[in-house]
Short mmCIF file of C-alpha atoms in Angstrom, two decimals:
data_model
loop_
_atom_site.label_atom_id
_atom_site.label_comp_id
_atom_site.label_asym_id
_atom_site.label_seq_id
_atom_site.Cartn_x
_atom_site.Cartn_y
_atom_site.Cartn_z
CA MET A 797 48.45 177.85 43.04
CA SER A 798 50.71 179.49 40.36
CA GLN A 799 52.61 177.31 38.07
CA SER A 800 55.80 178.84 39.61
CA GLN A 801 55.13 177.46 43.06
CA PRO A 802 56.56 173.95 43.72
CA ARG A 803 54.18 171.09 44.50
CA ARG A 804 54.26 169.30 47.69
CA PRO A 805 55.46 165.52 47.32
CA GLN A 806 52.66 162.87 47.70
CA ALA A 807 52.95 160.39 50.65
CA ASP A 808 54.49 157.71 48.39
CA GLN A 809 57.10 160.05 47.27
CA ALA A 810 58.24 161.03 50.78
CA SER A 811 62.11 160.94 51.16
CA GLU A 812 64.82 162.02 53.55
CA SER A 813 64.69 165.63 51.93
CA ASP A 814 60.77 165.60 52.80
CA GLN A 815 61.73 165.46 56.49
CA ASP A 816 63.48 168.88 56.18
CA ILE A 817 60.05 170.57 55.72
CA ALA A 818 58.55 168.59 58.61
CA ILE A 819 56.89 170.60 61.39
CA ARG A 820 58.43 169.38 64.33
CA TYR A 821 57.36 169.82 68.22
CA GLY A 822 60.28 171.81 68.74
CA ASP A 823 59.36 174.23 65.92
CA VAL A 824 56.20 175.36 67.75
CA PHE A 825 56.58 174.33 71.33
CA ASP A 826 59.30 174.64 74.09
CA VAL A 827 59.93 171.02 74.59
CA THR A 828 62.74 168.66 75.36
CA GLY A 829 63.36 164.97 76.10
CA GLY A 830 63.39 163.89 72.47
CA LEU A 831 60.07 165.16 71.62
CA GLU A 832 61.35 168.31 69.99
CA SER A 833 62.67 166.46 66.96
CA LYS A 834 59.38 164.47 66.40
CA PRO A 835 57.29 165.64 63.47
CA ILE A 836 53.63 166.54 64.76
CA ALA A 837 51.30 163.63 63.57
CA PRO A 838 47.47 163.55 63.08
CA ARG A 839 47.02 161.08 65.90
CA ASP A 840 48.82 163.24 68.26
CA ALA A 841 46.44 166.16 67.32
CA ASP A 842 43.49 164.17 67.59
CA THR A 843 44.55 163.00 71.14
CA MET A 844 45.09 166.58 72.32
CA ARG A 845 41.87 167.93 70.87
CA ASN A 846 39.85 164.89 72.33
CA THR A 847 41.29 165.63 75.59
CA GLU A 848 40.53 169.45 75.51
CA ASN A 849 36.86 168.40 74.73
CA GLN A 850 36.76 165.99 77.42
CA VAL A 851 38.03 168.45 80.09
CA LEU A 852 36.73 171.86 78.72
CA GLY A 853 33.69 170.95 76.65
CA LEU A 854 35.20 172.57 73.60
CA THR A 855 38.50 172.72 71.66
CA PRO A 856 40.01 176.17 72.38
CA LYS A 857 41.35 178.39 69.54
CA GLU A 858 44.11 179.36 71.98
CA GLY A 859 44.84 175.66 72.84
CA ALA A 860 47.68 173.22 71.76
CA GLY A 861 45.17 171.31 69.71
CA VAL A 862 44.46 173.86 67.16
CA VAL A 863 48.45 174.52 66.37
CA MET A 864 48.91 170.61 66.40
CA GLN A 865 46.03 170.21 64.00
CA ALA A 866 47.52 172.82 61.72
CA ALA A 867 50.85 171.14 61.75
CA ALA A 868 49.83 167.59 61.33
CA ASN A 869 47.90 168.62 58.25
CA LEU A 870 50.84 170.39 56.65
CA ASN A 871 53.13 167.25 57.43
CA GLU A 872 50.46 165.00 55.96
CA SER A 873 50.14 167.10 52.95
CA ALA A 874 53.85 166.98 52.49
CA GLY A 875 54.17 163.10 52.73
CA VAL A 876 55.99 163.26 56.03
CA VAL A 877 53.53 161.60 58.11
CA ARG A 878 50.49 159.31 57.19
CA HIS A 879 46.83 160.15 57.89
CA ASN A 880 46.31 158.00 61.03
CA GLN A 881 50.08 158.15 62.14
CA GLY A 882 51.19 158.92 65.52
CA ASN A 883 54.19 159.43 67.47
CA GLU A 884 55.12 156.42 69.97
CA MET A 885 56.37 158.80 72.65
CA VAL A 886 52.93 160.82 72.55
CA ASP A 887 51.07 157.27 72.73
CA ARG A 888 53.17 156.03 75.57
CA GLU A 889 53.28 159.03 77.63
CA GLY A 890 49.99 160.86 76.72
CA VAL A 891 48.70 164.40 76.71
CA ALA A 892 47.26 166.25 79.89
CA VAL A 893 44.87 169.13 80.29
CA SER A 894 44.13 170.38 83.62
CA THR A 895 42.26 173.49 85.00
CA SER A 896 42.78 175.68 88.17
CA ARG A 897 41.57 179.15 88.98
CA ASP A 898 43.53 182.13 89.65
CA ALA A 899 42.99 185.30 92.01
CA ARG A 900 40.28 186.80 89.55
CA GLY A 901 38.22 183.65 89.23
CA ARG A 902 39.37 182.83 85.78
CA ILE A 903 40.04 179.23 84.72
CA VAL A 904 43.70 178.74 83.98
CA VAL A 905 44.17 175.75 81.56
CA THR A 906 47.48 174.10 81.49
CA GLU A 907 48.29 171.72 78.68
CA ALA A 908 51.20 169.21 78.48
CA ILE A 909 52.43 166.59 76.00
CA ALA A 910 54.59 163.74 77.18
CA ASP A 911 55.26 165.59 80.31
CA ASN A 912 56.23 168.70 78.59
CA LEU A 913 54.26 171.99 79.40
CA VAL A 914 53.20 173.33 75.89
CA GLU A 915 50.39 175.78 76.73
CA GLN A 916 49.01 177.82 79.61
CA TYR A 917 46.13 180.32 79.19
CA THR A 918 43.38 181.81 80.94
CA ILE A 919 39.51 181.74 80.29
CA PRO A 920 37.47 184.73 81.77
CA SER A 921 35.14 183.62 84.56
CA SER A 922 32.10 184.62 82.91
CA ASN A 923 32.82 181.51 80.56
CA SER A 924 33.29 179.17 83.48
CA GLN A 925 29.95 177.94 83.51
CA GLU A 926 29.58 177.51 79.82
CA ILE A 927 32.85 175.41 79.82
CA ALA A 928 31.86 173.21 82.74
CA HIS A 929 28.45 172.28 81.43
CA SER A 930 28.18 172.91 77.66
CA PRO A 931 28.30 169.72 75.30
CA SER A 932 31.31 169.10 73.18
CA PRO A 933 30.91 171.01 69.88
CA ALA A 934 32.39 170.05 66.63
CA PRO A 935 36.19 170.54 66.85
CA ILE A 936 37.45 173.50 64.96
CA GLY A 937 38.39 172.53 61.49
CA TRP A 938 41.60 173.04 59.60
CA ASP A 939 39.64 174.99 56.77
CA LEU A 940 38.68 177.66 59.43
CA GLY A 941 42.39 178.30 60.31
CA TRP A 942 42.60 181.00 63.03
CA ALA A 943 39.18 182.56 62.22
CA THR A 944 36.53 181.25 64.49
CA THR A 945 32.98 182.32 64.78
CA PRO A 946 32.91 184.51 68.14
CA SER A 947 30.38 183.59 71.02
CA PRO A 948 28.21 186.31 72.41
CA THR A 949 30.57 186.31 75.42
CA THR A 950 33.33 188.00 73.23
CA THR A 951 31.45 190.84 72.14
CA PRO A 952 33.83 193.85 72.90
CA SER A 953 33.03 196.70 75.28
CA VAL A 954 33.55 199.77 72.87
CA ILE A 955 34.86 202.86 74.62
CA ASP A 956 34.33 205.36 71.82
CA THR A 957 31.60 204.47 68.91
CA SER A 958 32.23 207.91 67.39
CA ASN A 959 35.34 206.91 65.79
CA VAL A 960 36.94 204.24 63.74
CA THR A 961 38.03 201.68 66.34
CA ILE A 962 41.05 199.60 66.52
CA GLY A 963 39.05 196.52 65.98
CA GLU A 964 37.60 198.07 62.84
CA ALA A 965 41.11 198.99 61.58
CA LEU A 966 42.27 195.36 61.95
CA GLU A 967 39.25 194.10 60.01
CA ALA A 968 40.24 196.56 57.28
CA ALA A 969 43.74 195.07 57.15
CA ALA A 970 42.08 191.47 56.86
CA ILE A 971 40.55 192.74 53.66
CA THR A 972 43.17 194.81 52.16
CA VAL A 973 46.02 192.26 52.87
CA GLY A 974 44.13 189.29 53.75
CA ASP A 975 45.84 186.65 51.51
CA LYS A 976 49.45 187.70 53.01
CA PRO A 977 51.11 185.16 55.46
CA VAL A 978 51.57 186.54 58.87
CA ASP A 979 55.14 187.37 59.56
CA GLN A 980 57.03 188.48 62.70
CA GLY A 981 56.17 192.19 61.79
CA ASP A 982 52.46 191.54 61.41
CA ALA A 983 52.46 189.76 64.62
CA ALA A 984 54.10 192.54 66.57
CA ALA A 985 51.75 195.03 65.19
CA ILE A 986 48.54 193.09 65.78
CA ARG A 987 50.06 192.53 69.58
CA THR A 988 50.48 196.26 70.04
CA ALA A 989 47.09 196.93 68.61
CA GLU A 990 45.57 194.68 70.95
CA ALA A 991 47.36 195.97 73.88
CA LYS A 992 46.08 199.71 72.84
CA ALA A 993 42.64 198.43 72.43
CA THR A 994 42.48 196.75 76.06
CA GLY A 995 44.51 199.48 77.76
CA THR A 996 47.20 196.96 78.93
CA ASN A 997 50.87 196.24 78.28
CA VAL A 998 51.96 193.75 75.38
CA SER A 999 53.56 191.54 77.94
CA GLN A 1000 50.32 191.16 79.88
CA LEU A 1001 48.22 190.21 76.90
CA PRO A 1002 46.26 187.07 77.60
CA GLY A 1003 47.13 183.84 76.04
CA GLY A 1004 43.99 183.57 73.80
CA GLY A 1005 43.82 186.77 72.28
CA LEU A 1006 44.51 188.20 68.86
CA GLY A 1007 48.13 188.90 69.53
CA ALA A 1008 48.64 185.39 70.83
CA ALA A 1009 47.06 183.93 67.63
CA ALA A 1010 49.18 186.34 65.47
CA GLN A 1011 52.40 185.50 67.17
CA ALA A 1012 51.66 181.74 66.96
CA ALA A 1013 50.72 182.05 63.31
CA ALA A 1014 54.24 183.91 62.55
CA THR A 1015 56.14 181.38 64.49
CA PHE A 1016 54.27 178.71 62.56
CA ASN A 1017 54.73 180.38 59.10
CA ASP A 1018 58.52 180.84 59.83
CA ARG A 1019 58.79 176.87 59.64
CA VAL A 1020 56.48 176.35 56.58
CA ALA A 1021 58.35 176.06 53.20
CA TYR A 1022 55.19 176.78 51.00
CA ASP A 1023 53.18 180.23 51.16
CA TYR A 1024 50.02 178.69 49.94
CA ASN A 1025 49.76 176.51 53.25
CA LYS A 1026 50.64 179.39 55.67
CA ILE A 1027 48.22 181.14 58.06
CA THR A 1028 47.20 184.45 56.52
CA ILE A 1029 46.40 187.83 57.89
CA SER A 1030 42.58 187.19 57.27
CA ASP A 1031 42.71 183.84 59.09
CA VAL A 1032 43.85 186.04 62.22
CA LEU A 1033 42.00 189.30 61.89
CA THR A 1034 38.46 188.42 60.15
CA ASP A 1035 36.06 189.69 62.62
CA ALA A 1036 38.95 191.04 64.92
CA ALA A 1037 36.36 193.70 66.44
CA THR A 1038 34.27 190.98 67.78
CA LYS A 1039 37.31 189.02 69.30
CA LEU A 1040 38.62 191.94 71.27
CA PRO A 1041 37.25 192.07 74.82
CA ARG A 1042 37.55 196.01 74.74
CA ASP A 1043 37.99 198.40 71.87
CA LYS A 1044 38.49 202.05 71.34
CA GLY A 1045 38.87 204.74 68.68
CA VAL A 1046 42.33 204.83 66.98
CA THR A 1047 44.49 207.61 67.98
CA MET A 1048 47.63 209.07 66.42
CA GLU A 1049 49.49 207.80 69.44
CA ASP A 1050 48.00 204.17 68.94
CA ALA A 1051 48.96 204.33 65.25
CA GLU A 1052 52.70 205.37 65.91
CA GLY A 1053 52.86 202.58 68.55
CA VAL A 1054 51.82 200.08 66.12
CA ARG A 1055 53.86 201.46 63.19
CA GLY A 1056 57.02 201.20 65.57
CA ALA A 1057 56.21 197.73 66.65
CA GLU A 1058 55.88 196.42 63.15
CA LEU A 1059 59.14 198.25 61.98
CA ASN A 1060 60.91 196.79 64.67
CA LYS A 1061 60.51 193.30 63.46
CA LYS A 1062 60.84 194.23 59.80
CA PRO A 1063 64.22 193.47 58.20
CA ASP A 1064 63.65 195.97 55.51
CA SER A 1065 62.40 198.71 57.88
CA MET A 1066 59.29 199.21 55.89
CA THR A 1067 55.78 198.55 56.86
CA THR A 1068 53.45 196.66 54.82
CA PRO A 1069 51.46 198.70 52.43
CA GLY A 1070 47.88 198.28 53.49
CA GLY A 1071 48.78 196.21 56.55
CA VAL A 1072 48.23 196.70 59.98
CA ALA A 1073 50.34 199.86 60.75
CA ASP A 1074 48.90 201.45 57.54
CA THR A 1075 45.35 200.83 58.44
CA MET A 1076 45.86 202.15 61.89
CA ALA A 1077 47.54 205.27 60.47
CA THR A 1078 44.55 205.91 58.05
CA ALA A 1079 41.91 205.41 60.87
CA ALA A 1080 43.83 207.72 63.04
CA ARG A 1081 43.74 210.35 60.42
CA VAL A 1082 39.94 209.58 59.78
CA ASN A 1083 39.25 210.26 63.43
CA GLN A 1084 41.45 213.44 63.65
CA ASP A 1085 39.67 214.94 60.69
CA ASP A 1086 36.24 214.22 62.20
CA ARG A 1087 36.83 216.22 65.24
CA PRO A 1088 35.02 219.31 65.72
#
């Protein structure tokens, strides 16, 4: 942490001004009924993560528990909440995690907090048996952020191994600008890159993919006052190639699509040097030069 950066207040220094930097439920979830104004507290996050473990046998990276844990850690470090503090509304009305199946046989997970729907995402049918019968592993820790170790079931199906792939380009961005906090432009670029890799539309991307993690990170970062506590590019894109269900060689069309998506969300109309759009463009040029 540089000397020019402000230090977060300790718990015994909390004041009304500290509440201004609190991450509230309304900042990261679409909630109503009074919950939106409540700061996300550690006991709330524990309750959600424990419920996810009981129902699913794991703490999914696309679930509400990971987002709540990140927010609770930030709130605690700001002195807004105490280590074991919870919200009375959450204690009273509880959280819920339920599962069903869609027409394609995938498990649909629905999560609610105090009667507010906060997350809904699908899990591929190939993972169904693992979720139903595997023991609960250690929860995903705050230090891991968004970068989780993929299981063998997430190994991508690579369409073209002769070229630099989209997943590899995203991994390059994780190296070149890894410490940069994810912003809305980065999220848009990552979502478009995932759509190009998987051959789908951005609006049809699954809730648990790279794009969803990037968008959640950007939304989260918009509410955090201190850059050193924000979710970074490397948190989202480390091992990106293994997190894509399908991958492909980067084309000029792919790179232009990603560039347009990033520019559309950049107030200064400039892509990040060495960022997602830049690495995609570089990969596309390499692939084009390698053609016979």
